[in-house]
Amino acid sequence: MKELNNENFEKETKLGVTLVDFFAEWCGPCRMMTPVLDEVEKELKGKATIAKLDIDHSSVIAAKFQVTSVPTLVLFKDGKEIDRLIGVRDAEAIKIFISKAN
């Protein structure tokens, strides 16, 4: 899973479909999402990029997208936000969510 930060965010999300998991190390529900997102990433290989952004280390981007709760999953297509989910979701819900971008 790609690690995003203030420096590489724009470059990494500007082409194609990218799901960004805005998370924090101290967030229990965020840690629960990691294996779910790993599963989704394997299943959607080549169709979408799954990436993580630590809001404590990349507060500029978190503020830009007004992320106030974690985990927040933001779906981007060619650099533009399409939709977002807040809270823990299962793999099936995330795959359906990502399919909105295609």
mmCIF file of N, CA, C and O in Angstrom:
data_model
loop_
_atom_site.group_PDB
_atom_site.id
_atom_site.type_symbol
_atom_site.label_atom_id
_atom_site.label_comp_id
_atom_site.label_asym_id
_atom_site.label_seq_id
_atom_site.Cartn_x
_atom_site.Cartn_y
_atom_site.Cartn_z
ATOM 1 N N MET A 1 0.844 -1.168 0.000
ATOM 2 C CA MET A 1 0.000 0.000 0.000
ATOM 3 C C MET A 1 0.897 1.241 0.000
ATOM 4 O O MET A 1 1.837 1.317 0.771
ATOM 5 N N LYS A 2 0.576 2.163 -0.876
ATOM 6 C CA LYS A 2 1.376 3.386 -0.980
ATOM 7 C C LYS A 2 1.204 4.256 0.255
ATOM 8 O O LYS A 2 0.113 4.383 0.780
ATOM 9 N N GLU A 3 2.300 4.885 0.657
ATOM 10 C CA GLU A 3 2.281 5.857 1.751
ATOM 11 C C GLU A 3 2.315 7.247 1.131
ATOM 12 O O GLU A 3 3.231 7.571 0.385
ATOM 13 N N LEU A 4 1.313 8.042 1.433
ATOM 14 C CA LEU A 4 1.259 9.399 0.905
ATOM 15 C C LEU A 4 1.626 10.397 1.994
ATOM 16 O O LEU A 4 1.489 10.122 3.181
ATOM 17 N N ASN A 5 2.080 11.584 1.539
ATOM 18 C CA ASN A 5 2.429 12.656 2.471
ATOM 19 C C ASN A 5 2.201 13.996 1.775
ATOM 20 O O ASN A 5 1.761 14.039 0.619
ATOM 21 N N ASN A 6 2.511 15.077 2.464
ATOM 22 C CA ASN A 6 2.305 16.416 1.899
ATOM 23 C C ASN A 6 3.040 16.595 0.578
ATOM 24 O O ASN A 6 2.558 17.285 -0.317
ATOM 25 N N GLU A 7 4.215 15.980 0.448
ATOM 26 C CA GLU A 7 5.053 16.177 -0.739
ATOM 27 C C GLU A 7 4.583 15.381 -1.961
ATOM 28 O O GLU A 7 4.641 15.874 -3.079
ATOM 29 N N ASN A 8 4.146 14.130 -1.777
ATOM 30 C CA ASN A 8 3.846 13.290 -2.946
ATOM 31 C C ASN A 8 2.350 13.135 -3.233
ATOM 32 O O ASN A 8 1.971 12.494 -4.212
ATOM 33 N N PHE A 9 1.487 13.708 -2.416
ATOM 34 C CA PHE A 9 0.045 13.479 -2.535
ATOM 35 C C PHE A 9 -0.503 13.807 -3.920
ATOM 36 O O PHE A 9 -1.167 12.988 -4.550
ATOM 37 N N GLU A 10 -0.234 15.019 -4.395
ATOM 38 C CA GLU A 10 -0.792 15.442 -5.688
ATOM 39 C C GLU A 10 -0.328 14.547 -6.830
ATOM 40 O O GLU A 10 -1.124 14.117 -7.661
ATOM 41 N N LYS A 11 0.952 14.253 -6.867
ATOM 42 C CA LYS A 11 1.522 13.418 -7.926
ATOM 43 C C LYS A 11 0.904 12.018 -7.927
ATOM 44 O O LYS A 11 0.568 11.472 -8.977
ATOM 45 N N GLU A 12 0.727 11.456 -6.740
ATOM 46 C CA GLU A 12 0.238 10.079 -6.624
ATOM 47 C C GLU A 12 -1.261 9.937 -6.875
ATOM 48 O O GLU A 12 -1.729 8.844 -7.162
ATOM 49 N N THR A 13 -2.024 11.017 -6.751
ATOM 50 C CA THR A 13 -3.479 10.911 -6.934
ATOM 51 C C THR A 13 -3.960 11.526 -8.244
ATOM 52 O O THR A 13 -5.152 11.457 -8.538
ATOM 53 N N LYS A 14 -3.067 12.103 -9.034
ATOM 54 C CA LYS A 14 -3.545 12.861 -10.193
ATOM 55 C C LYS A 14 -3.993 12.014 -11.382
ATOM 56 O O LYS A 14 -4.741 12.491 -12.214
ATOM 57 N N LEU A 15 -3.568 10.762 -11.465
ATOM 58 C CA LEU A 15 -3.980 9.912 -12.582
ATOM 59 C C LEU A 15 -4.655 8.644 -12.086
ATOM 60 O O LEU A 15 -4.172 7.999 -11.162
ATOM 61 N N GLY A 16 -5.774 8.309 -12.718
ATOM 62 C CA GLY A 16 -6.465 7.069 -12.388
ATOM 63 C C GLY A 16 -7.310 7.169 -11.129
ATOM 64 O O GLY A 16 -7.598 8.251 -10.633
ATOM 65 N N VAL A 17 -7.687 5.995 -10.615
ATOM 66 C CA VAL A 17 -8.541 5.889 -9.442
ATOM 67 C C VAL A 17 -7.669 5.578 -8.223
ATOM 68 O O VAL A 17 -6.902 4.617 -8.233
ATOM 69 N N THR A 18 -7.802 6.402 -7.191
ATOM 70 C CA THR A 18 -7.032 6.208 -5.967
ATOM 71 C C THR A 18 -7.952 6.333 -4.761
ATOM 72 O O THR A 18 -8.702 7.305 -4.653
ATOM 73 N N LEU A 19 -7.891 5.353 -3.884
ATOM 74 C CA LEU A 19 -8.607 5.413 -2.611
ATOM 75 C C LEU A 19 -7.574 5.750 -1.542
ATOM 76 O O LEU A 19 -6.599 5.019 -1.362
ATOM 77 N N VAL A 20 -7.776 6.865 -0.868
ATOM 78 C CA VAL A 20 -6.839 7.291 0.169
ATOM 79 C C VAL A 20 -7.475 7.077 1.536
ATOM 80 O O VAL A 20 -8.564 7.588 1.821
ATOM 81 N N ASP A 21 -6.767 6.319 2.371
ATOM 82 C CA ASP A 21 -7.168 6.085 3.753
ATOM 83 C C ASP A 21 -6.478 7.136 4.615
ATOM 84 O O ASP A 21 -5.276 7.077 4.834
ATOM 85 N N PHE A 22 -7.240 8.135 5.065
ATOM 86 C CA PHE A 22 -6.724 9.126 6.006
ATOM 87 C C PHE A 22 -6.822 8.475 7.387
ATOM 88 O O PHE A 22 -7.923 8.145 7.835
ATOM 89 N N PHE A 23 -5.670 8.279 8.042
ATOM 90 C CA PHE A 23 -5.638 7.533 9.294
ATOM 91 C C PHE A 23 -4.693 8.196 10.290
ATOM 92 O O PHE A 23 -3.994 9.151 9.964
ATOM 93 N N ALA A 24 -4.683 7.651 11.513
ATOM 94 C CA ALA A 24 -3.725 8.062 12.538
ATOM 95 C C ALA A 24 -3.254 6.804 13.269
ATOM 96 O O ALA A 24 -4.040 5.869 13.471
ATOM 97 N N GLU A 25 -1.985 6.798 13.654
ATOM 98 C CA GLU A 25 -1.411 5.642 14.356
ATOM 99 C C GLU A 25 -2.160 5.337 15.661
ATOM 100 O O GLU A 25 -2.314 4.188 16.035
ATOM 101 N N TRP A 26 -2.649 6.353 16.349
ATOM 102 C CA TRP A 26 -3.305 6.187 17.637
ATOM 103 C C TRP A 26 -4.760 5.727 17.530
ATOM 104 O O TRP A 26 -5.416 5.470 18.532
ATOM 105 N N CYS A 27 -5.260 5.606 16.305
ATOM 106 C CA CYS A 27 -6.679 5.313 16.059
ATOM 107 C C CYS A 27 -6.910 3.802 15.929
ATOM 108 O O CYS A 27 -6.462 3.183 14.965
ATOM 109 N N GLY A 28 -7.624 3.222 16.911
ATOM 110 C CA GLY A 28 -7.927 1.789 16.871
ATOM 111 C C GLY A 28 -8.713 1.358 15.636
ATOM 112 O O GLY A 28 -8.331 0.404 14.955
ATOM 113 N N PRO A 29 -9.822 2.039 15.298
ATOM 114 C CA PRO A 29 -10.565 1.671 14.092
ATOM 115 C C PRO A 29 -9.710 1.768 12.821
ATOM 116 O O PRO A 29 -9.894 0.977 11.890
ATOM 117 N N CYS A 30 -8.762 2.699 12.789
ATOM 118 C CA CYS A 30 -7.866 2.815 11.625
ATOM 119 C C CYS A 30 -7.025 1.549 11.479
ATOM 120 O O CYS A 30 -6.827 1.043 10.366
ATOM 121 N N ARG A 31 -6.531 1.037 12.604
ATOM 122 C CA ARG A 31 -5.724 -0.193 12.557
ATOM 123 C C ARG A 31 -6.568 -1.375 12.087
ATOM 124 O O ARG A 31 -6.068 -2.274 11.417
ATOM 125 N N MET A 32 -7.859 -1.366 12.410
ATOM 126 C CA MET A 32 -8.754 -2.426 11.949
ATOM 127 C C MET A 32 -8.928 -2.393 10.427
ATOM 128 O O MET A 32 -9.191 -3.419 9.805
ATOM 129 N N MET A 33 -8.793 -1.221 9.830
ATOM 130 C CA MET A 33 -8.995 -1.072 8.383
ATOM 131 C C MET A 33 -7.830 -1.607 7.562
ATOM 132 O O MET A 33 -8.013 -1.980 6.405
ATOM 133 N N THR A 34 -6.622 -1.646 8.123
ATOM 134 C CA THR A 34 -5.438 -2.024 7.351
ATOM 135 C C THR A 34 -5.578 -3.388 6.677
ATOM 136 O O THR A 34 -5.372 -3.491 5.462
ATOM 137 N N PRO A 35 -5.942 -4.478 7.398
ATOM 138 C CA PRO A 35 -6.068 -5.765 6.706
ATOM 139 C C PRO A 35 -7.193 -5.776 5.661
ATOM 140 O O PRO A 35 -7.090 -6.444 4.624
ATOM 141 N N VAL A 36 -8.251 -5.027 5.911
ATOM 142 C CA VAL A 36 -9.360 -4.931 4.956
ATOM 143 C C VAL A 36 -8.869 -4.259 3.666
ATOM 144 O O VAL A 36 -9.133 -4.738 2.556
ATOM 145 N N LEU A 37 -8.137 -3.170 3.817
ATOM 146 C CA LEU A 37 -7.618 -2.458 2.639
ATOM 147 C C LEU A 37 -6.566 -3.281 1.903
ATOM 148 O O LEU A 37 -6.499 -3.240 0.675
ATOM 149 N N ASP A 38 -5.770 -4.056 2.636
ATOM 150 C CA ASP A 38 -4.802 -4.955 1.985
ATOM 151 C C ASP A 38 -5.527 -5.971 1.109
ATOM 152 O O ASP A 38 -5.115 -6.245 -0.020
ATOM 153 N N GLU A 39 -6.628 -6.510 1.609
ATOM 154 C CA GLU A 39 -7.435 -7.483 0.861
ATOM 155 C C GLU A 39 -8.007 -6.837 -0.408
ATOM 156 O O GLU A 39 -7.931 -7.403 -1.504
ATOM 157 N N VAL A 40 -8.577 -5.645 -0.263
ATOM 158 C CA VAL A 40 -9.163 -4.931 -1.404
ATOM 159 C C VAL A 40 -8.080 -4.623 -2.442
ATOM 160 O O VAL A 40 -8.292 -4.799 -3.647
ATOM 161 N N GLU A 41 -6.917 -4.212 -1.979
ATOM 162 C CA GLU A 41 -5.816 -3.883 -2.891
ATOM 163 C C GLU A 41 -5.424 -5.094 -3.730
ATOM 164 O O GLU A 41 -5.229 -4.980 -4.943
ATOM 165 N N LYS A 42 -5.343 -6.267 -3.113
ATOM 166 C CA LYS A 42 -4.987 -7.489 -3.848
ATOM 167 C C LYS A 42 -6.044 -7.816 -4.897
ATOM 168 O O LYS A 42 -5.726 -8.190 -6.016
ATOM 169 N N GLU A 43 -7.308 -7.690 -4.522
ATOM 170 C CA GLU A 43 -8.399 -8.034 -5.434
ATOM 171 C C GLU A 43 -8.525 -7.049 -6.597
ATOM 172 O O GLU A 43 -8.929 -7.427 -7.689
ATOM 173 N N LEU A 44 -8.203 -5.788 -6.373
ATOM 174 C CA LEU A 44 -8.384 -4.761 -7.409
ATOM 175 C C LEU A 44 -7.075 -4.389 -8.100
ATOM 176 O O LEU A 44 -7.002 -3.352 -8.751
ATOM 177 N N LYS A 45 -6.060 -5.216 -7.964
ATOM 178 C CA LYS A 45 -4.743 -4.937 -8.542
ATOM 179 C C LYS A 45 -4.875 -4.395 -9.969
ATOM 180 O O LYS A 45 -5.500 -5.006 -10.816
ATOM 181 N N GLY A 46 -4.337 -3.224 -10.201
ATOM 182 C CA GLY A 46 -4.359 -2.635 -11.534
ATOM 183 C C GLY A 46 -5.594 -1.791 -11.827
ATOM 184 O O GLY A 46 -5.581 -0.985 -12.736
ATOM 185 N N LYS A 47 -6.672 -1.973 -11.083
ATOM 186 C CA LYS A 47 -7.901 -1.209 -11.331
ATOM 187 C C LYS A 47 -7.972 0.058 -10.494
ATOM 188 O O LYS A 47 -8.621 1.023 -10.885
ATOM 189 N N ALA A 48 -7.340 0.024 -9.319
ATOM 190 C CA ALA A 48 -7.344 1.190 -8.427
ATOM 191 C C ALA A 48 -6.119 1.114 -7.524
ATOM 192 O O ALA A 48 -5.638 0.034 -7.216
ATOM 193 N N THR A 49 -5.645 2.263 -7.124
ATOM 194 C CA THR A 49 -4.541 2.342 -6.178
ATOM 195 C C THR A 49 -5.119 2.583 -4.790
ATOM 196 O O THR A 49 -6.016 3.406 -4.628
ATOM 197 N N ILE A 50 -4.608 1.851 -3.819
ATOM 198 C CA ILE A 50 -5.002 2.062 -2.426
ATOM 199 C C ILE A 50 -3.799 2.693 -1.735
ATOM 200 O O ILE A 50 -2.681 2.201 -1.851
ATOM 201 N N ALA A 51 -4.036 3.787 -1.024
ATOM 202 C CA ALA A 51 -2.940 4.500 -0.368
ATOM 203 C C ALA A 51 -3.366 4.951 1.022
ATOM 204 O O ALA A 51 -4.556 5.050 1.316
ATOM 205 N N LYS A 52 -2.366 5.212 1.865
ATOM 206 C CA LYS A 52 -2.609 5.673 3.229
ATOM 207 C C LYS A 52 -1.941 7.024 3.431
ATOM 208 O O LYS A 52 -0.869 7.270 2.884
ATOM 209 N N LEU A 53 -2.592 7.880 4.230
ATOM 210 C CA LEU A 53 -2.014 9.168 4.579
ATOM 211 C C LEU A 53 -2.213 9.391 6.076
ATOM 212 O O LEU A 53 -3.344 9.401 6.556
ATOM 213 N N ASP A 54 -1.104 9.508 6.801
ATOM 214 C CA ASP A 54 -1.140 9.735 8.244
ATOM 215 C C ASP A 54 -1.453 11.211 8.497
ATOM 216 O O ASP A 54 -0.655 12.078 8.141
ATOM 217 N N ILE A 55 -2.603 11.482 9.097
ATOM 218 C CA ILE A 55 -3.029 12.872 9.269
ATOM 219 C C ILE A 55 -2.130 13.651 10.222
ATOM 220 O O ILE A 55 -2.048 14.865 10.137
ATOM 221 N N ASP A 56 -1.439 12.948 11.127
ATOM 222 C CA ASP A 56 -0.541 13.636 12.056
ATOM 223 C C ASP A 56 0.746 14.080 11.385
ATOM 224 O O ASP A 56 1.341 15.077 11.767
ATOM 225 N N HIS A 57 1.185 13.337 10.377
ATOM 226 C CA HIS A 57 2.425 13.677 9.664
ATOM 227 C C HIS A 57 2.165 14.497 8.406
ATOM 228 O O HIS A 57 3.099 15.070 7.851
ATOM 229 N N SER A 58 0.938 14.517 7.932
ATOM 230 C CA SER A 58 0.587 15.245 6.705
ATOM 231 C C SER A 58 -0.649 16.100 6.946
ATOM 232 O O SER A 58 -1.650 16.000 6.239
ATOM 233 N N SER A 59 -0.554 16.954 7.943
ATOM 234 C CA SER A 59 -1.709 17.752 8.348
ATOM 235 C C SER A 59 -2.139 18.770 7.286
ATOM 236 O O SER A 59 -3.308 19.161 7.239
ATOM 237 N N VAL A 60 -1.227 19.164 6.410
ATOM 238 C CA VAL A 60 -1.576 20.115 5.347
ATOM 239 C C VAL A 60 -2.632 19.499 4.425
ATOM 240 O O VAL A 60 -3.650 20.133 4.115
ATOM 241 N N ILE A 61 -2.404 18.267 4.008
ATOM 242 C CA ILE A 61 -3.349 17.583 3.109
ATOM 243 C C ILE A 61 -4.641 17.266 3.856
ATOM 244 O O ILE A 61 -5.742 17.440 3.323
ATOM 245 N N ALA A 62 -4.530 16.792 5.095
ATOM 246 C CA ALA A 62 -5.726 16.485 5.885
ATOM 247 C C ALA A 62 -6.601 17.730 6.029
ATOM 248 O O ALA A 62 -7.826 17.657 5.888
ATOM 249 N N ALA A 63 -5.983 18.865 6.275
ATOM 250 C CA ALA A 63 -6.743 20.121 6.400
ATOM 251 C C ALA A 63 -7.344 20.534 5.067
ATOM 252 O O ALA A 63 -8.492 20.983 5.002
ATOM 253 N N LYS A 64 -6.572 20.375 3.992
ATOM 254 C CA LYS A 64 -7.057 20.749 2.655
ATOM 255 C C LYS A 64 -8.355 20.012 2.312
ATOM 256 O O LYS A 64 -9.266 20.583 1.718
ATOM 257 N N PHE A 65 -8.433 18.727 2.696
ATOM 258 C CA PHE A 65 -9.621 17.926 2.392
ATOM 259 C C PHE A 65 -10.589 17.863 3.575
ATOM 260 O O PHE A 65 -11.515 17.066 3.565
ATOM 261 N N GLN A 66 -10.368 18.713 4.562
ATOM 262 C CA GLN A 66 -11.263 18.850 5.714
ATOM 263 C C GLN A 66 -11.572 17.512 6.380
ATOM 264 O O GLN A 66 -12.732 17.214 6.709
ATOM 265 N N VAL A 67 -10.527 16.705 6.575
ATOM 266 C CA VAL A 67 -10.681 15.430 7.265
ATOM 267 C C VAL A 67 -10.661 15.703 8.765
ATOM 268 O O VAL A 67 -9.657 16.162 9.302
ATOM 269 N N THR A 68 -11.787 15.462 9.413
ATOM 270 C CA THR A 68 -11.907 15.738 10.845
ATOM 271 C C THR A 68 -12.121 14.474 11.668
ATOM 272 O O THR A 68 -12.058 14.524 12.888
ATOM 273 N N SER A 69 -12.394 13.350 11.013
ATOM 274 C CA SER A 69 -12.568 12.063 11.697
ATOM 275 C C SER A 69 -11.714 11.031 10.980
ATOM 276 O O SER A 69 -11.551 11.106 9.758
ATOM 277 N N VAL A 70 -11.222 10.071 11.745
ATOM 278 C CA VAL A 70 -10.496 8.966 11.128
ATOM 279 C C VAL A 70 -11.076 7.655 11.632
ATOM 280 O O VAL A 70 -11.569 7.603 12.758
ATOM 281 N N PRO A 71 -11.095 6.613 10.794
ATOM 282 C CA PRO A 71 -10.625 6.632 9.404
ATOM 283 C C PRO A 71 -11.622 7.314 8.463
ATOM 284 O O PRO A 71 -12.827 7.182 8.624
ATOM 285 N N THR A 72 -11.070 8.030 7.504
ATOM 286 C CA THR A 72 -11.850 8.601 6.403
ATOM 287 C C THR A 72 -11.250 8.072 5.114
ATOM 288 O O THR A 72 -10.044 8.189 4.892
ATOM 289 N N LEU A 73 -12.078 7.474 4.274
ATOM 290 C CA LEU A 73 -11.642 6.963 2.974
ATOM 291 C C LEU A 73 -12.141 7.928 1.912
ATOM 292 O O LEU A 73 -13.349 8.149 1.796
ATOM 293 N N VAL A 74 -11.207 8.505 1.157
ATOM 294 C CA VAL A 74 -11.569 9.468 0.117
ATOM 295 C C VAL A 74 -11.206 8.862 -1.237
ATOM 296 O O VAL A 74 -10.080 8.414 -1.452
ATOM 297 N N LEU A 75 -12.180 8.859 -2.137
ATOM 298 C CA LEU A 75 -12.010 8.292 -3.470
ATOM 299 C C LEU A 75 -11.703 9.411 -4.456
ATOM 300 O O LEU A 75 -12.459 10.384 -4.554
ATOM 301 N N PHE A 76 -10.582 9.283 -5.162
ATOM 302 C CA PHE A 76 -10.157 10.263 -6.157
ATOM 303 C C PHE A 76 -10.134 9.630 -7.538
ATOM 304 O O PHE A 76 -9.811 8.457 -7.685
ATOM 305 N N LYS A 77 -10.493 10.428 -8.543
ATOM 306 C CA LYS A 77 -10.309 10.020 -9.937
ATOM 307 C C LYS A 77 -9.631 11.182 -10.638
ATOM 308 O O LYS A 77 -10.145 12.302 -10.649
ATOM 309 N N ASP A 78 -8.455 10.897 -11.191
ATOM 310 C CA ASP A 78 -7.659 11.908 -11.896
ATOM 311 C C ASP A 78 -7.497 13.179 -11.066
ATOM 312 O O ASP A 78 -7.652 14.294 -11.566
ATOM 313 N N GLY A 79 -7.210 13.001 -9.762
ATOM 314 C CA GLY A 79 -6.906 14.115 -8.889
ATOM 315 C C GLY A 79 -8.090 14.820 -8.261
ATOM 316 O O GLY A 79 -7.919 15.710 -7.435
ATOM 317 N N LYS A 80 -9.295 14.433 -8.629
ATOM 318 C CA LYS A 80 -10.483 15.092 -8.086
ATOM 319 C C LYS A 80 -11.227 14.150 -7.143
ATOM 320 O O LYS A 80 -11.415 12.976 -7.450
ATOM 321 N N GLU A 81 -11.669 14.703 -6.012
ATOM 322 C CA GLU A 81 -12.436 13.896 -5.066
ATOM 323 C C GLU A 81 -13.799 13.565 -5.658
ATOM 324 O O GLU A 81 -14.510 14.442 -6.140
ATOM 325 N N ILE A 82 -14.156 12.274 -5.591
ATOM 326 C CA ILE A 82 -15.451 11.812 -6.081
ATOM 327 C C ILE A 82 -16.419 11.623 -4.915
ATOM 328 O O ILE A 82 -17.582 12.012 -4.983
ATOM 329 N N ASP A 83 -15.921 10.994 -3.845
ATOM 330 C CA ASP A 83 -16.790 10.671 -2.716
ATOM 331 C C ASP A 83 -15.925 10.297 -1.518
ATOM 332 O O ASP A 83 -14.708 10.147 -1.664
ATOM 333 N N ARG A 84 -16.554 10.132 -0.358
ATOM 334 C CA ARG A 84 -15.812 9.707 0.828
ATOM 335 C C ARG A 84 -16.691 8.875 1.743
ATOM 336 O O ARG A 84 -17.912 8.995 1.726
ATOM 337 N N LEU A 85 -16.021 8.031 2.517
ATOM 338 C CA LEU A 85 -16.661 7.217 3.554
ATOM 339 C C LEU A 85 -15.963 7.523 4.870
ATOM 340 O O LEU A 85 -14.742 7.692 4.891
ATOM 341 N N ILE A 86 -16.714 7.577 5.950
ATOM 342 C CA ILE A 86 -16.128 7.800 7.263
ATOM 343 C C ILE A 86 -16.453 6.598 8.137
ATOM 344 O O ILE A 86 -17.603 6.147 8.168
ATOM 345 N N GLY A 87 -15.435 6.071 8.801
ATOM 346 C CA GLY A 87 -15.631 4.941 9.698
ATOM 347 C C GLY A 87 -15.192 3.623 9.082
ATOM 348 O O GLY A 87 -14.788 3.554 7.924
ATOM 349 N N VAL A 88 -15.278 2.584 9.887
ATOM 350 C CA VAL A 88 -14.844 1.242 9.487
ATOM 351 C C VAL A 88 -15.857 0.636 8.528
ATOM 352 O O VAL A 88 -17.067 0.717 8.753
ATOM 353 N N ARG A 89 -15.354 0.034 7.455
ATOM 354 C CA ARG A 89 -16.204 -0.657 6.465
ATOM 355 C C ARG A 89 -15.583 -2.017 6.153
ATOM 356 O O ARG A 89 -14.389 -2.212 6.326
ATOM 357 N N ASP A 90 -16.406 -2.925 5.621
ATOM 358 C CA ASP A 90 -15.859 -4.213 5.216
ATOM 359 C C ASP A 90 -15.379 -4.147 3.767
ATOM 360 O O ASP A 90 -15.629 -3.169 3.057
ATOM 361 N N ALA A 91 -14.675 -5.182 3.349
ATOM 362 C CA ALA A 91 -14.049 -5.203 2.020
ATOM 363 C C ALA A 91 -15.082 -5.047 0.905
ATOM 364 O O ALA A 91 -14.844 -4.323 -0.069
ATOM 365 N N GLU A 92 -16.213 -5.699 1.047
ATOM 366 C CA GLU A 92 -17.241 -5.631 -0.003
ATOM 367 C C GLU A 92 -17.755 -4.207 -0.174
ATOM 368 O O GLU A 92 -17.909 -3.714 -1.291
ATOM 369 N N ALA A 93 -18.019 -3.527 0.933
ATOM 370 C CA ALA A 93 -18.500 -2.140 0.873
ATOM 371 C C ALA A 93 -17.458 -1.234 0.211
ATOM 372 O O ALA A 93 -17.808 -0.343 -0.570
ATOM 373 N N ILE A 94 -16.196 -1.476 0.490
ATOM 374 C CA ILE A 94 -15.130 -0.650 -0.096
ATOM 375 C C ILE A 94 -15.012 -0.912 -1.601
ATOM 376 O O ILE A 94 -14.850 0.026 -2.384
ATOM 377 N N LYS A 95 -15.133 -2.179 -2.005
ATOM 378 C CA LYS A 95 -15.060 -2.486 -3.459
ATOM 379 C C LYS A 95 -16.221 -1.828 -4.204
ATOM 380 O O LYS A 95 -16.034 -1.275 -5.295
ATOM 381 N N ILE A 96 -17.412 -1.871 -3.631
ATOM 382 C CA ILE A 96 -18.576 -1.223 -4.258
ATOM 383 C C ILE A 96 -18.339 0.295 -4.325
ATOM 384 O O ILE A 96 -18.614 0.936 -5.344
ATOM 385 N N PHE A 97 -17.801 0.846 -3.258
ATOM 386 C CA PHE A 97 -17.494 2.288 -3.202
ATOM 387 C C PHE A 97 -16.502 2.670 -4.312
ATOM 388 O O PHE A 97 -16.722 3.632 -5.041
ATOM 389 N N ILE A 98 -15.445 1.901 -4.475
ATOM 390 C CA ILE A 98 -14.430 2.177 -5.502
ATOM 391 C C ILE A 98 -15.018 2.041 -6.894
ATOM 392 O O ILE A 98 -14.650 2.799 -7.802
ATOM 393 N N SER A 99 -15.972 1.141 -7.082
ATOM 394 C CA SER A 99 -16.566 0.947 -8.424
ATOM 395 C C SER A 99 -17.306 2.197 -8.911
ATOM 396 O O SER A 99 -17.532 2.346 -10.116
ATOM 397 N N LYS A 100 -17.653 3.113 -8.002
ATOM 398 C CA LYS A 100 -18.301 4.374 -8.410
ATOM 399 C C LYS A 100 -17.411 5.201 -9.334
ATOM 400 O O LYS A 100 -17.908 6.028 -10.094
ATOM 401 N N ALA A 101 -16.119 4.997 -9.227
ATOM 402 C CA ALA A 101 -15.171 5.820 -9.995
ATOM 403 C C ALA A 101 -14.983 5.318 -11.431
ATOM 404 O O ALA A 101 -14.379 5.992 -12.242
ATOM 405 N N ASN A 102 -15.496 4.129 -11.724
ATOM 406 C CA ASN A 102 -15.269 3.554 -13.075
ATOM 407 C C ASN A 102 -16.401 3.797 -14.032
ATOM 408 O O ASN A 102 -17.399 4.289 -13.791
#
